[in-house]
Each structure stands twice: as C-alpha cells, then as structure tokens.
Amino acid sequence: MNPFLARSRHPSLFRTLASITPALLTAAFATAAVAGSASHTPSSVALSQPASTVAASTDTPGTALDIGTGKGVLLRLPAPATAVFVADPDIADVHVPNPQAVFVLGKKAGTTTLYALGANNKTVLQRTVVVNTDVAYLHQLLATRFPALTLHVEGAPGSLLVSGQVPSAADADAVVQTLTPYLHDKESLINRLSVTQSLQVNLHVRIAEVDRTVTQQFGVNWSAVGGMWGNFIGGMLSGRTIQDTTGVYQLPSSNAFSTLLGFKAGKTNIQALIDALDQEGLITMLAEPNLTAMSGETASFLAGGEFPIPVAQSGSTGGSIGVQFKPFGVSLNFTPTVLSDNRISLKVNPEVSQLDSSASVTTNGVTIPGLSVRRLSTTVELGSGQSFAIGGLLTSDSTDTLSALPGIGTLPVLGKLFSSRAYQDKKTELVVIVTPYLVNPTDGNRLRTPLDTLISPSSDIEYGMQRSLGLDPLSGDTPRLVGAAGFVY
C-alpha cells in the first residue's frame, strides 16, 4: 500500500469511520473487560475471527507485531497520524479507520516495517510486522483428520514444513494433499515425514530382444575394354570395381561369394564378376536386472558400456578437444511408490541401445558412432508378485533394389547377365516383462553368492584326475577325493 495522507485523501472515509469508531472502540473495551482483569491495557490483540472483526489495542513501541496470514490487528496511536504506510505491501496491508487507529492485515509470510507519521512528519509509530502462516489452524486440521498421528507444522517465509511419523506411504501422501491447498503463491511444502515401517520394492525385469536379418544379393559386374578401329577404344563397365589400380581383385563389402570369368586377347580384356549372397542373421539379447529401492526412491541399472565422443573445449584458444562418454546397452530406471493394501505404483523407464555404424558421423577425420535406441516409459499399478509385459515393439525394414541395363536387362534369361538385385529384410522385436515384490531385509547368513559353490581342487593329483576324466573343476557337483592322496617326489 502506498503512503497516503489520512486526512487529505479520504475525507469522506474518515467522516464515515468517525461515526462508527466510538461504537467499535466501546465494544472492544467491553470485550477486553469481560475477558479478564489481569491485563487491563493489552499491547495488541490478534484476530481469531475473519479480518472484518477487529480488536483495539494499545501500542507498545519497539516490540514486533506478530500476525497470522489472513488475520489482522487494530493498533491505537498515541497521537493523530497524517500518513501510514508499510515497507512491503505484499506482506501486510494497512487501513486507517480514524487518525488514531491503524488496522494491520497480514497477507503472506514475511517481515516488513510499519510507519505512522504525525504532525510535522514526526514518527508516531514504528513497528516490525512479522506475518506467519496460521500453523495453529493447520495443527487443528491435521488433528481432526488424523487423530492417531503426531504431526508438527512449521511456517517460514516461502515454505511450510511438516514433520512426524506415519505408518505408511499412503498416510504420508494424504497429509501432503491436506496441506497443499493452504500454500500461497510460490510457496513450497517441505515433506519431512518418516514412515515407521520402511517399505522396499524389489523389481525383477526381463528384457528380451530378437533381431532377424535376411539378405539376398545377385549381380553381375562387367569390365569389358577393347581396342577397335585403330586408336578408338570401346567397352562396358557396370557394378562395382573389379580391380584396383594395382591389379588386385576387390572383395565385395557385403561378404558375398564372387565368381570371376574373363577373356583376354591383345587389346581386348573382358571380365565378369558374379556376386551372390544368401545370408540370414539372428541376434538375441537378454538381460534380467534385479533392483531394490525404497518406496518413493529411484533406482537405476546399466549393463553395457560407454563410448567416447570428442567435444570442443569452451574457452580454449588452441582448439583443444576433450572427450565425453555416452552410455549404451541395457539400462533401467524405476521409481516405486507403495500405496494402501500393498499396491505398488511403478514408474518404469527401460532402454536398450547399441552402437550403429550406419548412423555414424565423421567430422575432422574423427568418426563418431551412432546409436540405435529402443526406449520405454510407463507408469502402472499392480500388486506384489504380479507382472505386466510391454510388447508389440516391432520394427520391420525391407529394401529391394534392382539395377539393370535398360532394354537388355528386361529380356528373359539373358537379362540376368545385365542386372543386379539386392534384397534385405530386417525385423526387430522387443519385449519387457516387469515383476515387483515387496521385500524385507534378511540375515546375511541366508544369502549366497556364486563363489559359495566354487570349489577348487585341493591338490595336484585331484586336478590331474579331473582333467583326465573331463570333469569341470568349477562345478559344485564334481566329485572330490577323500583321504590322503598325492604324488611322491
């Protein structure tokens, strides 16, 4: 609220308020007298009703004025005031019912200063106003809704803190939802609630991917050059390069089988290289990560590696290059939240990526490999031990390329010698199966590792016997020698 001259700017308001002020002050003094005789002149009285209901008070200089948000205090001035203002009108506001009374209204949590100036700009009132969140009402609200819980709420400028112990994560969420509507603009709720029984979720994930590729190629590469009509040269070239500049025959990049036919006489050199390929590829990928996390926390998993990427250093004058590493492989991020009745809300983000040379980029002589990525993100709700599957992630790419000599390439039988065909069909399918379990810690003696079943030969004669019989020395089922046995040296 901007500074104002109480008398000059609101004459009609003062005439109206002057008529109701004696009755208001009389009612206030009567209320104070009935309330008790121990304190006849209170310094300030905070409103316990809405802001329209006020109480009179006698000002005590130098003491801070505590007001709850949405509530107000009526202060009486020792002398008439000509101007009343606050330093931060976003925290508190003032109204002047008459020259010797100031009504202060708390708007949001914070601290500001109240000034009242009298004749000749003399300071009539200077008070620090502290506006706090009405935590008493919030305590009463929480006690009504959650009578079995012990909760504590603290207010501070810009935030509201709630602490205590709750039996489950669902109760903690209910407390947070209760307090959220009472937050003002740009205020945050700090959740310091602790669950008495820590709930942990174990997530078993099976990621299976099948990549099937079928490639078929058949083509004839011609290199026919001959001398004709004196100094004139004629010939036909098609397909890929058969020989390099040194005369070495070139192998096809697709690992196809090549058959070479040729004829050479004088200046005439005819060569035909037939490339044929029928290839089928099958790639399977399986990962079964197991992760355990507390309710509300995030756990991550990565089975793969990291590849380097050159990055220019900012601020360097010599153009120095740094290296950053990007992860690839099978990764998983999940966040479980345990709800009531042991239901689990699960946010899962699995990802499968691998290096892809076809998506690589070359810059300044440096080749940076690309990535082929399959990524999922979903949120589901299910019970402990139940599973859900994410399927249908099918990718199918087919290419069929025909290269032929116009006219001759369309002839039956003969046209096959002047044409090449390349066919490729690639299909990829990804399936993710997720199963969460509610788990509790157990005794360490009940847990086993793969090393517990690893038994090494106790002597050299046992080692020699295992090798001669073809037994696996690392298997836990391999028979052992009993008694004294060994070599005599």
Short mmCIF file of C-alpha atoms in Angstrom, two decimals, residues 67-421:
data_model
loop_
_atom_site.label_atom_id
_atom_site.label_comp_id
_atom_site.label_asym_id
_atom_site.label_seq_id
_atom_site.Cartn_x
_atom_site.Cartn_y
_atom_site.Cartn_z
CA ILE A 67 0.09 -11.57 12.73
CA GLY A 68 -1.19 -14.68 11.02
CA THR A 69 -1.87 -14.75 7.31
CA GLY A 70 -5.41 -13.61 6.61
CA LYS A 71 -5.77 -12.08 10.07
CA GLY A 72 -5.41 -8.57 11.40
CA VAL A 73 -4.62 -6.38 14.42
CA LEU A 74 -6.06 -2.98 15.33
CA LEU A 75 -3.49 -0.61 16.87
CA ARG A 76 -4.28 2.63 18.71
CA LEU A 77 -1.89 5.52 18.16
CA PRO A 78 -0.79 7.93 20.92
CA ALA A 79 -1.28 10.89 18.55
CA PRO A 80 -3.20 11.56 15.35
CA ALA A 81 -1.43 10.34 12.19
CA THR A 82 -1.29 12.10 8.86
CA ALA A 83 0.38 9.27 6.89
CA VAL A 84 0.54 5.49 7.45
CA PHE A 85 2.45 3.02 5.25
CA VAL A 86 4.29 -0.32 5.24
CA ALA A 87 7.63 -1.09 3.61
CA ASP A 88 6.42 -4.20 1.71
CA PRO A 89 2.71 -4.09 0.79
CA ASP A 90 2.90 -7.69 -0.49
CA ILE A 91 3.41 -8.93 3.10
CA ALA A 92 0.99 -6.69 5.01
CA ASP A 93 -1.60 -4.02 4.30
CA VAL A 94 -2.95 -1.17 6.47
CA HIS A 95 -6.32 0.58 6.82
CA VAL A 96 -6.94 3.73 8.84
CA PRO A 97 -10.45 3.89 10.38
CA ASN A 98 -9.57 7.14 12.20
CA PRO A 99 -6.42 9.25 12.72
CA GLN A 100 -5.57 7.44 15.98
CA ALA A 101 -6.24 3.82 14.89
CA VAL A 102 -4.46 1.60 12.33
CA PHE A 103 -5.70 -1.79 11.21
CA VAL A 104 -2.84 -4.09 10.03
CA LEU A 105 -3.74 -7.08 7.80
CA GLY A 106 -1.33 -9.98 7.22
CA LYS A 107 -1.21 -11.10 3.57
CA LYS A 108 1.65 -13.62 3.30
CA ALA A 109 4.53 -14.90 5.45
CA GLY A 110 7.40 -12.47 5.80
CA THR A 111 8.70 -9.45 7.71
CA THR A 112 8.12 -5.79 6.99
CA THR A 113 8.02 -2.43 8.81
CA LEU A 114 5.01 -0.25 9.71
CA TYR A 115 5.33 3.54 9.98
CA ALA A 116 2.85 6.20 11.11
CA LEU A 117 3.76 9.88 10.80
CA GLY A 118 2.05 12.71 12.64
CA ALA A 119 2.26 16.49 12.51
CA ASN A 120 5.50 17.90 11.08
CA ASN A 121 6.36 14.36 9.88
CA LYS A 122 7.04 13.26 13.43
CA THR A 123 7.19 9.47 13.88
CA VAL A 124 4.14 8.39 15.82
CA LEU A 125 4.57 4.64 15.34
CA GLN A 126 7.39 2.37 14.12
CA ARG A 127 6.82 -1.38 14.41
CA THR A 128 8.26 -4.52 12.86
CA VAL A 129 5.44 -6.62 11.45
CA VAL A 130 6.02 -10.40 11.31
CA VAL A 131 3.44 -12.32 9.29
CA ASN A 132 3.41 -16.07 9.84
CA THR A 133 1.34 -18.91 8.48
CA ASP A 134 -1.52 -19.79 10.78
CA VAL A 135 0.01 -23.07 11.95
CA ALA A 136 -2.42 -23.32 14.87
CA TYR A 137 -5.30 -23.81 12.44
CA LEU A 138 -3.25 -26.33 10.43
CA HIS A 139 -2.45 -28.29 13.59
CA GLN A 140 -6.15 -28.35 14.45
CA LEU A 141 -6.99 -29.50 10.92
CA LEU A 142 -4.44 -32.33 10.98
CA ALA A 143 -5.54 -33.42 14.45
CA THR A 144 -9.12 -33.66 13.20
CA ARG A 145 -8.31 -35.65 10.08
CA PHE A 146 -5.51 -37.79 11.52
CA PRO A 147 -6.20 -38.18 15.25
CA ALA A 148 -3.87 -41.19 15.59
CA LEU A 149 -0.81 -39.39 14.16
CA THR A 150 1.59 -36.97 15.83
CA LEU A 151 2.36 -34.28 13.29
CA HIS A 152 4.10 -30.92 13.53
CA VAL A 153 3.83 -27.97 11.12
CA GLU A 154 6.24 -25.03 10.98
CA GLY A 155 5.86 -21.94 8.83
CA ALA A 156 8.64 -19.87 7.28
CA PRO A 157 8.72 -17.27 4.51
CA GLY A 158 8.21 -19.10 1.23
CA SER A 159 7.77 -22.58 2.68
CA LEU A 160 5.80 -24.78 5.02
CA LEU A 161 7.42 -27.74 6.80
CA VAL A 162 5.56 -30.79 8.03
CA SER A 163 7.25 -33.47 10.14
CA GLY A 164 6.28 -36.52 12.13
CA GLN A 165 5.89 -40.26 11.76
CA VAL A 166 3.27 -42.04 9.68
CA PRO A 167 2.60 -45.80 9.41
CA SER A 168 2.59 -45.95 5.60
CA ALA A 169 3.42 -44.04 2.46
CA ALA A 170 -0.29 -43.65 1.72
CA ASP A 171 -0.77 -41.76 5.00
CA ALA A 172 2.17 -39.51 4.19
CA ASP A 173 0.64 -38.71 0.82
CA ALA A 174 -2.70 -37.94 2.48
CA VAL A 175 -1.04 -35.44 4.86
CA VAL A 176 0.72 -33.73 1.96
CA GLN A 177 -2.53 -33.49 -0.02
CA THR A 178 -4.24 -31.95 3.01
CA LEU A 179 -1.68 -29.17 3.42
CA THR A 180 -1.11 -28.37 -0.26
CA PRO A 181 -4.27 -26.21 -0.75
CA TYR A 182 -3.11 -23.90 2.08
CA LEU A 183 0.11 -22.93 0.31
CA HIS A 184 0.25 -19.39 -1.07
CA ASP A 185 1.75 -18.34 -4.36
CA LYS A 186 5.36 -19.53 -4.86
CA GLU A 187 5.32 -21.35 -1.52
CA SER A 188 6.62 -24.91 -1.26
CA LEU A 189 5.83 -27.74 1.11
CA ILE A 190 8.84 -29.43 2.72
CA ASN A 191 7.96 -33.03 3.49
CA ARG A 192 9.90 -34.37 6.48
CA LEU A 193 7.50 -37.18 7.27
CA SER A 194 9.08 -40.53 8.04
CA VAL A 195 7.45 -43.91 7.53
CA THR A 196 7.77 -46.05 10.66
CA GLN A 197 7.84 -49.23 8.60
CA SER A 198 10.21 -48.74 5.67
CA LEU A 199 8.78 -50.39 2.58
CA GLN A 200 11.20 -51.66 -0.04
CA VAL A 201 10.39 -52.91 -3.51
CA ASN A 202 12.42 -55.43 -5.47
CA LEU A 203 11.93 -55.19 -9.22
CA HIS A 204 12.66 -58.16 -11.46
CA VAL A 205 12.84 -57.18 -15.12
CA ARG A 206 13.32 -59.42 -18.13
CA ILE A 207 14.31 -57.64 -21.33
CA ALA A 208 14.35 -59.82 -24.45
CA GLU A 209 15.14 -58.60 -27.96
CA VAL A 210 15.25 -60.61 -31.19
CA ASP A 211 16.87 -59.14 -34.30
CA ARG A 212 16.50 -61.15 -37.51
CA THR A 213 18.09 -60.08 -40.80
CA VAL A 214 17.70 -61.75 -44.23
CA THR A 215 19.93 -60.58 -47.07
CA GLN A 216 19.92 -61.79 -50.67
CA GLN A 217 22.17 -60.44 -53.42
CA PHE A 218 22.83 -61.48 -57.01
CA GLY A 219 24.58 -59.33 -59.56
CA VAL A 220 26.99 -59.37 -62.49
CA ASN A 221 29.80 -56.81 -62.62
CA TRP A 222 31.20 -56.20 -66.10
CA SER A 223 34.53 -54.78 -67.09
CA ALA A 224 34.98 -55.13 -70.83
CA VAL A 225 37.52 -52.91 -72.62
CA GLY A 226 38.84 -53.45 -76.14
CA GLY A 227 40.64 -51.61 -78.90
CA MET A 228 38.58 -51.01 -82.02
CA TRP A 229 39.14 -49.19 -85.33
CA GLY A 230 42.70 -48.11 -84.81
CA ASN A 231 43.00 -45.67 -81.96
CA PHE A 232 39.39 -45.93 -80.81
CA ILE A 233 38.52 -47.80 -77.57
CA GLY A 234 35.16 -49.35 -76.67
CA GLY A 235 33.86 -51.35 -73.73
CA MET A 236 31.26 -51.69 -70.98
CA LEU A 237 31.58 -51.19 -67.23
CA SER A 238 28.92 -51.93 -64.62
CA GLY A 239 28.57 -52.72 -60.95
CA ARG A 240 31.40 -52.31 -58.50
CA THR A 241 35.14 -52.06 -59.11
CA ILE A 242 36.64 -55.42 -60.02
CA GLN A 243 40.32 -54.45 -59.76
CA ASP A 244 42.11 -51.56 -58.14
CA THR A 245 44.92 -49.55 -59.77
CA THR A 246 47.50 -52.17 -58.78
CA GLY A 247 45.53 -55.02 -60.37
CA VAL A 248 44.34 -56.62 -57.11
CA TYR A 249 40.82 -58.01 -57.26
CA GLN A 250 38.40 -56.37 -54.81
CA LEU A 251 36.17 -58.36 -52.48
CA PRO A 252 32.54 -57.30 -52.07
CA SER A 253 31.74 -55.25 -48.96
CA SER A 254 28.75 -57.48 -48.18
CA ASN A 255 30.88 -60.64 -47.81
CA ALA A 256 29.16 -62.16 -50.86
CA PHE A 257 30.67 -65.01 -52.85
CA SER A 258 32.24 -63.89 -56.14
CA THR A 259 32.85 -65.89 -59.33
CA LEU A 260 35.28 -64.44 -61.88
CA LEU A 261 35.10 -65.09 -65.63
CA GLY A 262 37.35 -63.44 -68.17
CA PHE A 263 38.75 -63.34 -71.68
CA LYS A 264 41.86 -61.52 -72.84
CA ALA A 265 43.29 -61.28 -76.35
CA GLY A 266 45.52 -58.44 -77.49
CA LYS A 267 43.95 -55.15 -76.52
CA THR A 268 40.65 -56.80 -75.64
CA ASN A 269 40.06 -57.58 -71.96
CA ILE A 270 36.63 -58.82 -70.84
CA GLN A 271 35.95 -59.66 -67.19
CA ALA A 272 32.71 -60.59 -65.45
CA LEU A 273 32.46 -60.90 -61.69
CA ILE A 274 29.31 -62.53 -60.31
CA ASP A 275 28.42 -61.68 -56.70
CA ALA A 276 25.93 -63.97 -54.96
CA LEU A 277 24.85 -63.90 -51.33
CA ASP A 278 22.10 -65.53 -49.31
CA GLN A 279 22.53 -64.55 -45.67
CA GLU A 280 20.40 -64.90 -42.56
CA GLY A 281 21.34 -63.39 -39.21
CA LEU A 282 19.78 -63.81 -35.80
CA ILE A 283 20.71 -61.74 -32.75
CA THR A 284 19.16 -62.22 -29.34
CA MET A 285 19.67 -60.04 -26.31
CA LEU A 286 18.54 -60.93 -22.83
CA ALA A 287 19.02 -59.02 -19.60
CA GLU A 288 17.44 -59.77 -16.24
CA PRO A 289 18.32 -56.94 -13.85
CA ASN A 290 17.11 -57.09 -10.25
CA LEU A 291 16.92 -53.81 -8.35
CA THR A 292 15.71 -52.94 -4.87
CA ALA A 293 14.67 -49.44 -3.81
CA MET A 294 12.71 -47.83 -1.01
CA SER A 295 9.24 -46.55 -1.66
CA GLY A 296 9.44 -43.18 -3.38
CA GLU A 297 13.13 -43.50 -4.29
CA THR A 298 14.65 -44.11 -7.74
CA ALA A 299 16.98 -46.98 -8.65
CA SER A 300 18.96 -47.34 -11.89
CA PHE A 301 20.78 -50.13 -13.71
CA LEU A 302 23.11 -50.23 -16.73
CA ALA A 303 24.59 -53.30 -18.41
CA GLY A 304 26.68 -52.19 -21.34
CA GLY A 305 29.42 -49.62 -21.63
CA GLU A 306 30.33 -46.09 -22.61
CA PHE A 307 31.82 -44.82 -25.86
CA PRO A 308 33.90 -41.64 -26.22
CA ILE A 309 32.70 -38.55 -28.07
CA PRO A 310 35.14 -35.72 -28.90
CA VAL A 311 33.91 -32.35 -27.65
CA ALA A 312 35.50 -28.95 -28.28
CA GLN A 313 36.64 -27.27 -25.08
CA SER A 314 34.91 -23.95 -24.49
CA GLY A 315 37.20 -21.01 -23.90
CA SER A 316 40.30 -22.70 -25.33
CA THR A 317 42.29 -20.67 -27.86
CA GLY A 318 44.15 -23.58 -29.43
CA GLY A 319 41.02 -25.52 -30.38
CA SER A 320 41.72 -28.32 -27.92
CA ILE A 321 39.40 -31.32 -27.99
CA GLY A 322 38.06 -33.06 -24.91
CA VAL A 323 36.29 -36.39 -24.54
CA GLN A 324 32.88 -37.14 -23.11
CA PHE A 325 31.48 -40.62 -22.61
CA LYS A 326 27.93 -41.64 -23.50
CA PRO A 327 26.39 -44.84 -22.08
CA PHE A 328 24.85 -47.60 -24.16
CA GLY A 329 23.49 -51.07 -23.50
CA VAL A 330 20.57 -52.19 -21.38
CA SER A 331 19.54 -49.61 -18.79
CA LEU A 332 16.66 -49.37 -16.37
CA ASN A 333 15.31 -46.63 -14.11
CA PHE A 334 12.32 -47.23 -11.89
CA THR A 335 10.56 -45.43 -9.04
CA PRO A 336 8.17 -47.46 -6.84
CA THR A 337 5.54 -45.99 -4.54
CA VAL A 338 3.78 -48.31 -2.11
CA LEU A 339 0.09 -47.48 -1.79
CA SER A 340 -2.55 -48.83 0.55
CA ASP A 341 -3.32 -52.56 0.62
CA ASN A 342 0.24 -53.25 -0.58
CA ARG A 343 -0.50 -51.94 -4.03
CA ILE A 344 2.55 -50.63 -5.89
CA SER A 345 2.57 -47.66 -8.25
CA LEU A 346 5.53 -48.20 -10.54
CA LYS A 347 7.19 -45.78 -12.95
CA VAL A 348 9.49 -47.75 -15.27
CA ASN A 349 11.94 -46.44 -17.88
CA PRO A 350 13.77 -49.32 -19.63
CA GLU A 351 16.08 -48.63 -22.57
CA VAL A 352 18.04 -50.82 -24.98
CA SER A 353 20.70 -49.18 -27.14
CA GLN A 354 23.61 -50.40 -29.25
CA LEU A 355 26.26 -48.90 -31.48
CA ASP A 356 25.11 -48.42 -35.07
CA SER A 357 27.74 -47.76 -37.71
CA SER A 358 25.08 -46.74 -40.24
CA ALA A 359 24.24 -43.72 -38.09
CA SER A 360 27.86 -42.67 -37.52
CA VAL A 361 29.11 -39.16 -38.24
CA THR A 362 32.60 -38.20 -39.45
CA THR A 363 33.95 -34.74 -38.64
CA ASN A 364 37.53 -33.51 -38.91
CA GLY A 365 38.69 -37.04 -39.64
CA VAL A 366 37.06 -38.44 -36.49
CA THR A 367 34.23 -40.94 -36.81
CA ILE A 368 31.61 -40.78 -34.08
CA PRO A 369 29.39 -43.87 -33.90
CA GLY A 370 25.63 -43.54 -33.73
CA LEU A 371 23.16 -45.37 -31.53
CA SER A 372 20.05 -47.36 -32.28
CA VAL A 373 17.78 -46.90 -29.27
CA ARG A 374 14.59 -48.58 -28.08
CA ARG A 375 13.20 -46.69 -25.12
CA LEU A 376 10.07 -47.18 -22.99
CA SER A 377 8.42 -45.08 -20.29
CA THR A 378 5.25 -46.03 -18.46
CA THR A 379 3.52 -45.90 -15.08
CA VAL A 380 1.40 -48.82 -13.89
CA GLU A 381 -0.20 -50.02 -10.65
CA LEU A 382 -0.19 -53.65 -9.55
CA GLY A 383 0.22 -55.90 -6.54
CA SER A 384 3.30 -57.60 -5.14
CA GLY A 385 4.27 -60.58 -7.30
CA GLN A 386 2.10 -59.56 -10.23
CA SER A 387 3.67 -58.95 -13.64
CA PHE A 388 3.00 -56.85 -16.67
CA ALA A 389 4.53 -57.07 -20.13
CA ILE A 390 5.34 -54.38 -22.63
CA GLY A 391 5.25 -55.94 -26.08
CA GLY A 392 4.43 -55.06 -29.63
CA LEU A 393 7.64 -53.06 -30.08
CA LEU A 394 8.18 -54.46 -33.55
CA THR A 395 10.34 -52.84 -36.21
CA SER A 396 10.39 -54.13 -39.79
CA ASP A 397 12.60 -52.68 -42.53
CA SER A 398 12.62 -54.13 -46.06
CA THR A 399 14.60 -52.94 -49.08
CA ASP A 400 14.59 -54.39 -52.61
CA THR A 401 16.90 -52.79 -55.17
CA LEU A 402 17.10 -53.77 -58.86
CA SER A 403 19.81 -52.38 -61.14
CA ALA A 404 19.66 -53.33 -64.84
CA LEU A 405 20.82 -52.17 -68.25
CA PRO A 406 17.83 -50.54 -69.94
CA GLY A 407 16.34 -52.72 -72.62
CA ILE A 408 18.62 -55.72 -72.33
CA GLY A 409 18.06 -56.11 -68.59
CA THR A 410 14.37 -56.88 -69.12
CA LEU A 411 14.99 -59.79 -71.50
CA PRO A 412 14.34 -63.28 -70.11
CA VAL A 413 17.43 -65.35 -69.19
CA LEU A 414 19.87 -63.02 -71.00
CA GLY A 415 18.74 -60.02 -68.95
CA LYS A 416 20.05 -61.65 -65.75
CA LEU A 417 23.58 -61.10 -67.01
CA PHE A 418 23.00 -57.36 -67.20
CA SER A 419 21.16 -56.79 -63.92
CA SER A 420 21.79 -56.89 -60.17
CA ARG A 421 19.32 -57.36 -57.35
#
